[in-house]
PDB file of C-alpha atoms in Angstrom:
ATOM      1  CA  MET S 918     -18.157  36.632  -5.173  1.00 85.00           C
ATOM      2  CA  LYS S 919     -18.739  40.356  -4.734  1.00 92.00           C
ATOM      3  CA  ILE S 920     -21.057  42.053  -2.250  1.00 95.00           C
ATOM      4  CA  ILE S 921     -23.481  44.635  -3.627  1.00 96.00           C
ATOM      5  CA  SER S 922     -24.698  47.372  -1.293  1.00 95.00           C
ATOM      6  CA  PHE S 923     -27.061  50.300  -1.800  1.00 96.00           C
ATOM      7  CA  TYR S 924     -26.292  53.836  -0.670  1.00 94.00           C
ATOM      8  CA  ARG S 925     -28.589  55.248   2.017  1.00 92.00           C
ATOM      9  CA  THR S 926     -28.988  58.890   3.013  1.00 89.00           C
ATOM     10  CA  SER S 927     -28.477  60.062   6.586  1.00 80.00           C
ATOM     11  CA  SER S 928     -32.261  59.861   7.063  1.00 84.00           C
ATOM     12  CA  GLY S 929     -32.298  56.224   5.954  1.00 88.00           C
ATOM     13  CA  ARG S 930     -33.760  56.716   2.477  1.00 93.00           C
ATOM     14  CA  CYS S 931     -32.382  54.450  -0.269  1.00 96.00           C
ATOM     15  CA  PRO S 932     -32.346  56.199  -3.696  1.00 96.00           C
ATOM     16  CA  ILE S 933     -31.723  52.918  -5.540  1.00 97.00           C
ATOM     17  CA  GLU S 934     -34.774  51.284  -3.957  1.00 97.00           C
ATOM     18  CA  ASP S 935     -36.867  54.399  -4.572  1.00 97.00           C
ATOM     19  CA  HIS S 936     -36.052  54.281  -8.277  1.00 98.00           C
ATOM     20  CA  LEU S 937     -36.500  50.523  -8.654  1.00 98.00           C
ATOM     21  CA  ASN S 938     -39.898  50.741  -6.976  1.00 97.00           C
ATOM     22  CA  THR S 939     -41.128  53.057  -9.751  1.00 98.00           C
ATOM     23  CA  LEU S 940     -40.330  50.491 -12.454  1.00 98.00           C
ATOM     24  CA  THR S 941     -42.332  47.540 -13.713  1.00 97.00           C
ATOM     25  CA  ASP S 942     -41.735  44.055 -12.370  1.00 98.00           C
ATOM     26  CA  MET S 943     -40.119  42.982 -15.655  1.00 97.00           C
ATOM     27  CA  GLU S 944     -37.770  45.980 -15.662  1.00 98.00           C
ATOM     28  CA  THR S 945     -36.779  45.492 -12.028  1.00 98.00           C
ATOM     29  CA  GLN S 946     -36.351  41.769 -12.579  1.00 98.00           C
ATOM     30  CA  LYS S 947     -33.894  42.370 -15.431  1.00 98.00           C
ATOM     31  CA  ILE S 948     -31.975  44.968 -13.413  1.00 98.00           C
ATOM     32  CA  THR S 949     -31.567  42.656 -10.423  1.00 98.00           C
ATOM     33  CA  TRP S 950     -30.549  39.807 -12.749  1.00 98.00           C
ATOM     34  CA  VAL S 951     -27.739  41.968 -14.130  1.00 98.00           C
ATOM     35  CA  LEU S 952     -26.678  42.991 -10.618  1.00 98.00           C
ATOM     36  CA  ARG S 953     -26.580  39.361  -9.510  1.00 97.00           C
ATOM     37  CA  LEU S 954     -24.513  38.522 -12.579  1.00 97.00           C
ATOM     38  CA  ILE S 955     -22.058  41.279 -11.656  1.00 97.00           C
ATOM     39  CA  ARG S 956     -21.925  40.012  -8.097  1.00 96.00           C
ATOM     40  CA  GLU S 957     -21.332  36.372  -9.013  1.00 95.00           C
ATOM     41  CA  THR S 958     -19.042  36.690 -12.041  1.00 93.00           C
ATOM     42  CA  ASP S 959     -15.340  37.522 -11.769  1.00 89.00           C
ATOM     43  CA  GLN S 960     -14.920  38.649 -15.371  1.00 89.00           C
ATOM     44  CA  ILE S 961     -18.053  40.392 -16.563  1.00 92.00           C
ATOM     45  CA  SER S 962     -18.543  41.817 -20.044  1.00 94.00           C
ATOM     46  CA  SER S 963     -18.405  45.606 -20.349  1.00 95.00           C
ATOM     47  CA  LYS S 964     -21.847  45.284 -21.921  1.00 95.00           C
ATOM     48  CA  TYR S 965     -23.123  44.937 -18.355  1.00 97.00           C
ATOM     49  CA  PHE S 966     -20.496  46.575 -16.132  1.00 97.00           C
ATOM     50  CA  LYS S 967     -17.756  49.041 -16.992  1.00 97.00           C
ATOM     51  CA  LYS S 968     -15.561  51.671 -15.374  1.00 97.00           C
ATOM     52  CA  LEU S 969     -16.331  55.201 -16.540  1.00 97.00           C
ATOM     53  CA  VAL S 970     -13.351  57.190 -17.782  1.00 95.00           C
ATOM     54  CA  ASN S 971     -12.529  60.635 -16.399  1.00 95.00           C
ATOM     55  CA  THR S 972     -14.360  59.954 -13.123  1.00 96.00           C
ATOM     56  CA  ASP S 973     -13.410  59.281  -9.509  1.00 94.00           C
ATOM     57  CA  ASP S 974     -13.358  55.496 -10.096  1.00 95.00           C
ATOM     58  CA  ILE S 975     -17.091  55.362 -10.798  1.00 98.00           C
ATOM     59  CA  TRP S 976     -18.476  52.168 -12.332  1.00 98.00           C
ATOM     60  CA  GLU S 977     -21.652  51.744 -14.361  1.00 98.00           C
ATOM     61  CA  ALA S 978     -24.035  48.777 -14.387  1.00 98.00           C
ATOM     62  CA  ARG S 979     -25.795  48.700 -17.755  1.00 97.00           C
ATOM     63  CA  VAL S 980     -29.229  47.187 -18.297  1.00 98.00           C
ATOM     64  CA  ARG S 981     -31.577  46.964 -21.249  1.00 96.00           C
ATOM     65  CA  SER S 982     -35.187  45.912 -20.750  1.00 96.00           C
ATOM     66  CA  GLY S 983     -37.158  45.976 -23.981  1.00 94.00           C
ATOM     67  CA  ASN S 984     -36.609  49.399 -25.519  1.00 94.00           C
ATOM     68  CA  ASN S 985     -35.638  51.003 -22.214  1.00 96.00           C
ATOM     69  CA  PHE S 986     -32.086  51.476 -20.972  1.00 97.00           C
ATOM     70  CA  PHE S 987     -31.136  51.809 -17.321  1.00 98.00           C
ATOM     71  CA  ARG S 988     -27.894  52.685 -15.583  1.00 98.00           C
ATOM     72  CA  LEU S 989     -26.796  52.198 -11.981  1.00 98.00           C
ATOM     73  CA  LEU S 990     -23.670  54.029 -10.848  1.00 98.00           C
ATOM     74  CA  GLY S 991     -21.409  53.177  -7.949  1.00 98.00           C
ATOM     75  CA  PHE S 992     -17.901  52.353  -6.843  1.00 97.00           C
ATOM     76  CA  PHE S 993     -15.753  49.622  -5.319  1.00 96.00           C
ATOM     77  CA  GLU S 994     -15.438  50.253  -1.590  1.00 90.00           C
ATOM     78  CA  ASP S 995     -12.860  47.463  -1.531  1.00 86.00           C
ATOM     79  CA  GLN S 996     -11.990  44.563  -3.819  1.00 86.00           C
ATOM     80  CA  GLU S 997     -15.192  42.684  -2.989  1.00 88.00           C
ATOM     81  CA  ARG S 998     -17.830  45.318  -2.201  1.00 92.00           C
ATOM     82  CA  VAL S 999     -19.648  47.376  -4.830  1.00 96.00           C
ATOM     83  CA  VAL S1000     -21.668  50.306  -3.498  1.00 96.00           C
ATOM     84  CA  LEU S1001     -24.426  51.517  -5.840  1.00 98.00           C
ATOM     85  CA  THR S1002     -25.200  55.199  -5.306  1.00 97.00           C
ATOM     86  CA  ASN S1003     -27.796  56.202  -7.902  1.00 98.00           C
ATOM     87  CA  SER S1004     -29.804  54.809 -10.806  1.00 98.00           C
ATOM     88  CA  PHE S1005     -31.762  56.268 -13.698  1.00 98.00           C
ATOM     89  CA  GLN S1006     -33.301  55.578 -17.083  1.00 97.00           C
ATOM     90  CA  LYS S1007     -30.835  56.531 -19.784  1.00 94.00           C
ATOM     91  CA  LYS S1008     -32.291  58.667 -22.577  1.00 90.00           C
ATOM     92  CA  THR S1009     -29.101  60.028 -24.167  1.00 88.00           C
ATOM     93  CA  GLN S1010     -26.061  58.327 -25.699  1.00 85.00           C
ATOM     94  CA  LYS S1011     -23.678  59.501 -22.983  1.00 91.00           C
ATOM     95  CA  THR S1012     -24.066  59.002 -19.253  1.00 95.00           C
ATOM     96  CA  PRO S1013     -25.339  62.353 -17.882  1.00 95.00           C
ATOM     97  CA  ARG S1014     -22.574  64.273 -16.152  1.00 96.00           C
ATOM     98  CA  LYS S1015     -24.910  65.259 -13.308  1.00 97.00           C
ATOM     99  CA  GLU S1016     -25.470  61.567 -12.491  1.00 98.00           C
ATOM    100  CA  ILE S1017     -21.709  60.956 -12.415  1.00 98.00           C
ATOM    101  CA  LYS S1018     -21.242  63.976 -10.134  1.00 98.00           C
ATOM    102  CA  LEU S1019     -23.988  62.659  -7.848  1.00 98.00           C
ATOM    103  CA  ALA S1020     -22.254  59.269  -7.634  1.00 97.00           C
ATOM    104  CA  GLU S1021     -18.942  60.951  -6.818  1.00 97.00           C
ATOM    105  CA  LYS S1022     -20.597  63.146  -4.172  1.00 96.00           C
ATOM    106  CA  ARG S1023     -22.221  60.163  -2.471  1.00 95.00           C
ATOM    107  CA  LYS S1024     -18.966  58.238  -2.627  1.00 95.00           C
ATOM    108  CA  ASN S1025     -17.278  61.051  -0.704  1.00 92.00           C
ATOM    109  CA  ILE S1026     -20.110  61.162   1.840  1.00 90.00           C
ATOM    110  CA  LEU S1027     -19.616  57.465   2.553  1.00 85.00           C
ATOM    111  CA  LYS S1028     -15.942  57.876   3.372  1.00 76.00           C
ATOM    112  CA  GLY S1029     -16.910  58.841   6.907  1.00 64.00           C
ATOM    113  CA  ARG S1030     -19.863  56.545   7.459  1.00 63.00           C
ATOM    114  CA  ARG S1031     -21.357  53.306   6.241  1.00 55.00           C
ATOM    115  CA  LYS S1032     -24.906  52.081   6.746  1.00 48.00           C
ATOM    116  CA  MET S1033     -26.548  50.622   3.682  1.00 44.00           C
ATOM    117  CA  ASP S1034     -28.896  47.975   2.404  1.00 52.00           C
ATOM    118  CA  ASP S1035     -27.844  45.186   0.059  1.00 72.00           C
ATOM    119  CA  LEU S1036     -29.133  43.598  -3.096  1.00 87.00           C
ATOM    120  CA  ASP S1037     -30.503  40.435  -1.479  1.00 85.00           C
ATOM    121  CA  LYS S1038     -32.586  42.389   1.016  1.00 84.00           C
ATOM    122  CA  TYR S1039     -34.160  44.383  -1.773  1.00 91.00           C
ATOM    123  CA  ILE S1040     -34.887  41.295  -3.867  1.00 92.00           C
ATOM    124  CA  GLU S1041     -36.560  39.537  -0.937  1.00 89.00           C
ATOM    125  CA  LYS S1042     -38.592  42.638  -0.111  1.00 91.00           C
ATOM    126  CA  ARG S1043     -39.758  42.959  -3.728  1.00 95.00           C
ATOM    127  CA  LYS S1044     -40.685  39.266  -3.844  1.00 94.00           C
ATOM    128  CA  LYS S1045     -42.957  39.727  -0.831  1.00 93.00           C
ATOM    129  CA  GLN S1046     -44.527  42.836  -2.318  1.00 95.00           C
ATOM    130  CA  SER S1047     -45.120  41.464  -5.811  1.00 96.00           C
ATOM    131  CA  PRO S1048     -46.035  37.859  -6.716  1.00 94.00           C
ATOM    132  CA  ARG S1049     -45.379  38.700 -10.369  1.00 94.00           C
ATOM    133  CA  PHE S1050     -41.810  39.742  -9.603  1.00 95.00           C
ATOM    134  CA  ALA S1051     -41.274  36.614  -7.499  1.00 94.00           C
ATOM    135  CA  ARG S1052     -42.741  34.229 -10.078  1.00 90.00           C
ATOM    136  CA  ASN S1053     -39.935  32.058 -11.505  1.00 87.00           C
ATOM    137  CA  TYR S1054     -37.409  34.695 -10.404  1.00 92.00           C
ATOM    138  CA  GLU S1055     -34.609  32.280  -9.478  1.00 90.00           C
ATOM    139  CA  LYS S1056     -35.166  30.031 -12.491  1.00 86.00           C
ATOM    140  CA  GLY S1057     -35.273  33.056 -14.766  1.00 89.00           C
ATOM    141  CA  TYR S1058     -32.046  34.418 -13.335  1.00 90.00           C
ATOM    142  CA  GLU S1059     -30.223  31.117 -13.847  1.00 86.00           C
ATOM    143  CA  GLN S1060     -31.388  31.029 -17.485  1.00 84.00           C
ATOM    144  CA  PHE S1061     -30.294  34.642 -17.955  1.00 90.00           C
ATOM    145  CA  LYS S1062     -26.910  33.995 -16.335  1.00 89.00           C
ATOM    146  CA  ILE S1063     -26.206  30.846 -18.356  1.00 85.00           C
ATOM    147  CA  GLY S1064     -27.141  32.615 -21.604  1.00 86.00           C
ATOM    148  CA  VAL S1065     -24.846  35.554 -20.853  1.00 90.00           C
ATOM    149  CA  LEU S1066     -21.916  33.359 -19.797  1.00 87.00           C
ATOM    150  CA  LEU S1067     -22.262  31.063 -22.817  1.00 87.00           C
ATOM    151  CA  LYS S1068     -22.285  34.048 -25.168  1.00 90.00           C
ATOM    152  CA  GLN S1069     -19.273  35.504 -23.385  1.00 89.00           C
ATOM    153  CA  ALA S1070     -17.442  32.173 -23.658  1.00 88.00           C
ATOM    154  CA  ARG S1071     -18.322  31.970 -27.369  1.00 90.00           C
ATOM    155  CA  LEU S1072     -16.930  35.440 -28.037  1.00 92.00           C
ATOM    156  CA  GLU S1073     -13.767  34.718 -26.044  1.00 90.00           C
ATOM    157  CA  ALA S1074     -13.278  31.519 -28.052  1.00 88.00           C
ATOM    158  CA  GLY S1075     -13.666  33.476 -31.295  1.00 92.00           C
ATOM    159  CA  PHE S1076     -16.733  31.597 -32.544  1.00 90.00           C
ATOM    160  CA  THR S1077     -19.692  33.090 -34.386  1.00 93.00           C
ATOM    161  CA  GLN S1078     -23.239  31.920 -33.757  1.00 92.00           C
ATOM    162  CA  GLU S1079     -23.172  30.245 -37.169  1.00 92.00           C
ATOM    163  CA  GLN S1080     -20.054  28.224 -36.278  1.00 92.00           C
ATOM    164  CA  VAL S1081     -21.555  26.991 -33.013  1.00 89.00           C
ATOM    165  CA  ALA S1082     -24.796  26.168 -34.823  1.00 90.00           C
ATOM    166  CA  ARG S1083     -22.899  23.987 -37.297  1.00 91.00           C
ATOM    167  CA  LYS S1084     -21.146  22.154 -34.469  1.00 88.00           C
ATOM    168  CA  LEU S1085     -24.508  21.431 -32.854  1.00 88.00           C
ATOM    169  CA  GLN S1086     -26.177  20.726 -36.193  1.00 90.00           C
ATOM    170  CA  THR S1087     -28.836  23.336 -35.594  1.00 89.00           C
ATOM    171  CA  GLY S1088     -29.744  26.804 -36.818  1.00 90.00           C
ATOM    172  CA  LYS S1089     -28.375  30.200 -35.831  1.00 90.00           C
ATOM    173  CA  SER S1090     -31.771  31.150 -34.398  1.00 89.00           C
ATOM    174  CA  ALA S1091     -31.494  28.307 -31.874  1.00 87.00           C
ATOM    175  CA  ILE S1092     -28.144  29.651 -30.665  1.00 90.00           C
ATOM    176  CA  SER S1093     -29.619  33.138 -30.386  1.00 89.00           C
ATOM    177  CA  ARG S1094     -32.481  31.787 -28.259  1.00 86.00           C
ATOM    178  CA  ILE S1095     -30.015  30.098 -25.895  1.00 83.00           C
ATOM    179  CA  GLU S1096     -27.988  33.284 -25.500  1.00 86.00           C
ATOM    180  CA  ASN S1097     -31.122  35.326 -24.859  1.00 84.00           C
ATOM    181  CA  HIS S1098     -32.269  33.050 -22.007  1.00 71.00           C
ATOM    182  CA  ALA S1099     -35.247  31.368 -23.660  1.00 63.00           C
ATOM    183  CA  GLU S1100     -37.289  29.628 -20.983  1.00 65.00           C
ATOM    184  CA  ASP S1101     -37.741  26.238 -22.632  1.00 68.00           C
ATOM    185  CA  ILE S1102     -34.117  25.260 -23.340  1.00 74.00           C
ATOM    186  CA  ARG S1103     -33.200  21.767 -22.181  1.00 77.00           C
ATOM    187  CA  LEU S1104     -30.269  21.290 -19.837  1.00 75.00           C
ATOM    188  CA  SER S1105     -28.729  18.820 -22.297  1.00 80.00           C
ATOM    189  CA  THR S1106     -28.817  21.494 -25.009  1.00 81.00           C
ATOM    190  CA  LEU S1107     -26.979  23.947 -22.762  1.00 80.00           C
ATOM    191  CA  ALA S1108     -24.403  21.276 -21.919  1.00 82.00           C
ATOM    192  CA  ASN S1109     -23.874  20.535 -25.634  1.00 85.00           C
ATOM    193  CA  TYR S1110     -23.442  24.251 -26.341  1.00 86.00           C
ATOM    194  CA  ALA S1111     -20.763  24.503 -23.644  1.00 85.00           C
ATOM    195  CA  GLN S1112     -19.045  21.375 -24.960  1.00 86.00           C
ATOM    196  CA  ALA S1113     -18.939  22.871 -28.464  1.00 85.00           C
ATOM    197  CA  LEU S1114     -16.882  25.702 -26.967  1.00 86.00           C
ATOM    198  CA  GLY S1115     -14.579  23.298 -25.161  1.00 83.00           C
ATOM    199  CA  LYS S1116     -16.218  24.140 -21.839  1.00 81.00           C
ATOM    200  CA  SER S1117     -18.223  22.192 -19.283  1.00 77.00           C
ATOM    201  CA  LEU S1118     -21.494  23.286 -17.719  1.00 70.00           C
ATOM    202  CA  LYS S1119     -21.493  23.163 -13.927  1.00 68.00           C
ATOM    203  CA  LEU S1120     -24.696  23.765 -11.979  1.00 59.00           C
ATOM    204  CA  GLU S1121     -25.059  24.006  -8.229  1.00 55.00           C
ATOM    205  CA  VAL S1122     -28.228  22.903  -6.469  1.00 45.00           C
ATOM    206  CA  ALA S1123     -28.904  24.860  -3.289  1.00 44.00           C
TER     207      ALA S1123
END
């Protein structure tokens, strides 16, 4: 499992936190879900996390919440630690060059020092500040994670939603709901979906 850290300025300000605090609870919830998915998943789809070409090894976390698109840039400090340097709402097709340059600049600054916050600290702080953000956060993340991983497994296995639906004797819309983390999906349904792909569903209870 990776470690996700946030860049902090020499004065202690955290640009990632500053940006997240301007967003709605639903937007921030989705962003932190994606970051947790990146942290906990060894092979993550480029839909959510990809290395940007022609950069100083800068990576991009990609999030969609409703009709809004957000990007968080950063780099691997080592094989296990991802440092996020800056975040923004994306309004153009390409990642703005100035944001990439900012990420590269902050990466260079951190070569000589390291004092940053991490994802868990921010999540816990936001939970205390906002009951709406905290409400069903963990359950929602697990549903989001399972939906993403099942879709990824389906694509890797070369199945369409229609093919999985036929195996489960259900409709395509039901498969779409599972993959888009609907809140009322039964555990047995998720297990059957995984079995249709030749996989098994393993859940850990903390």
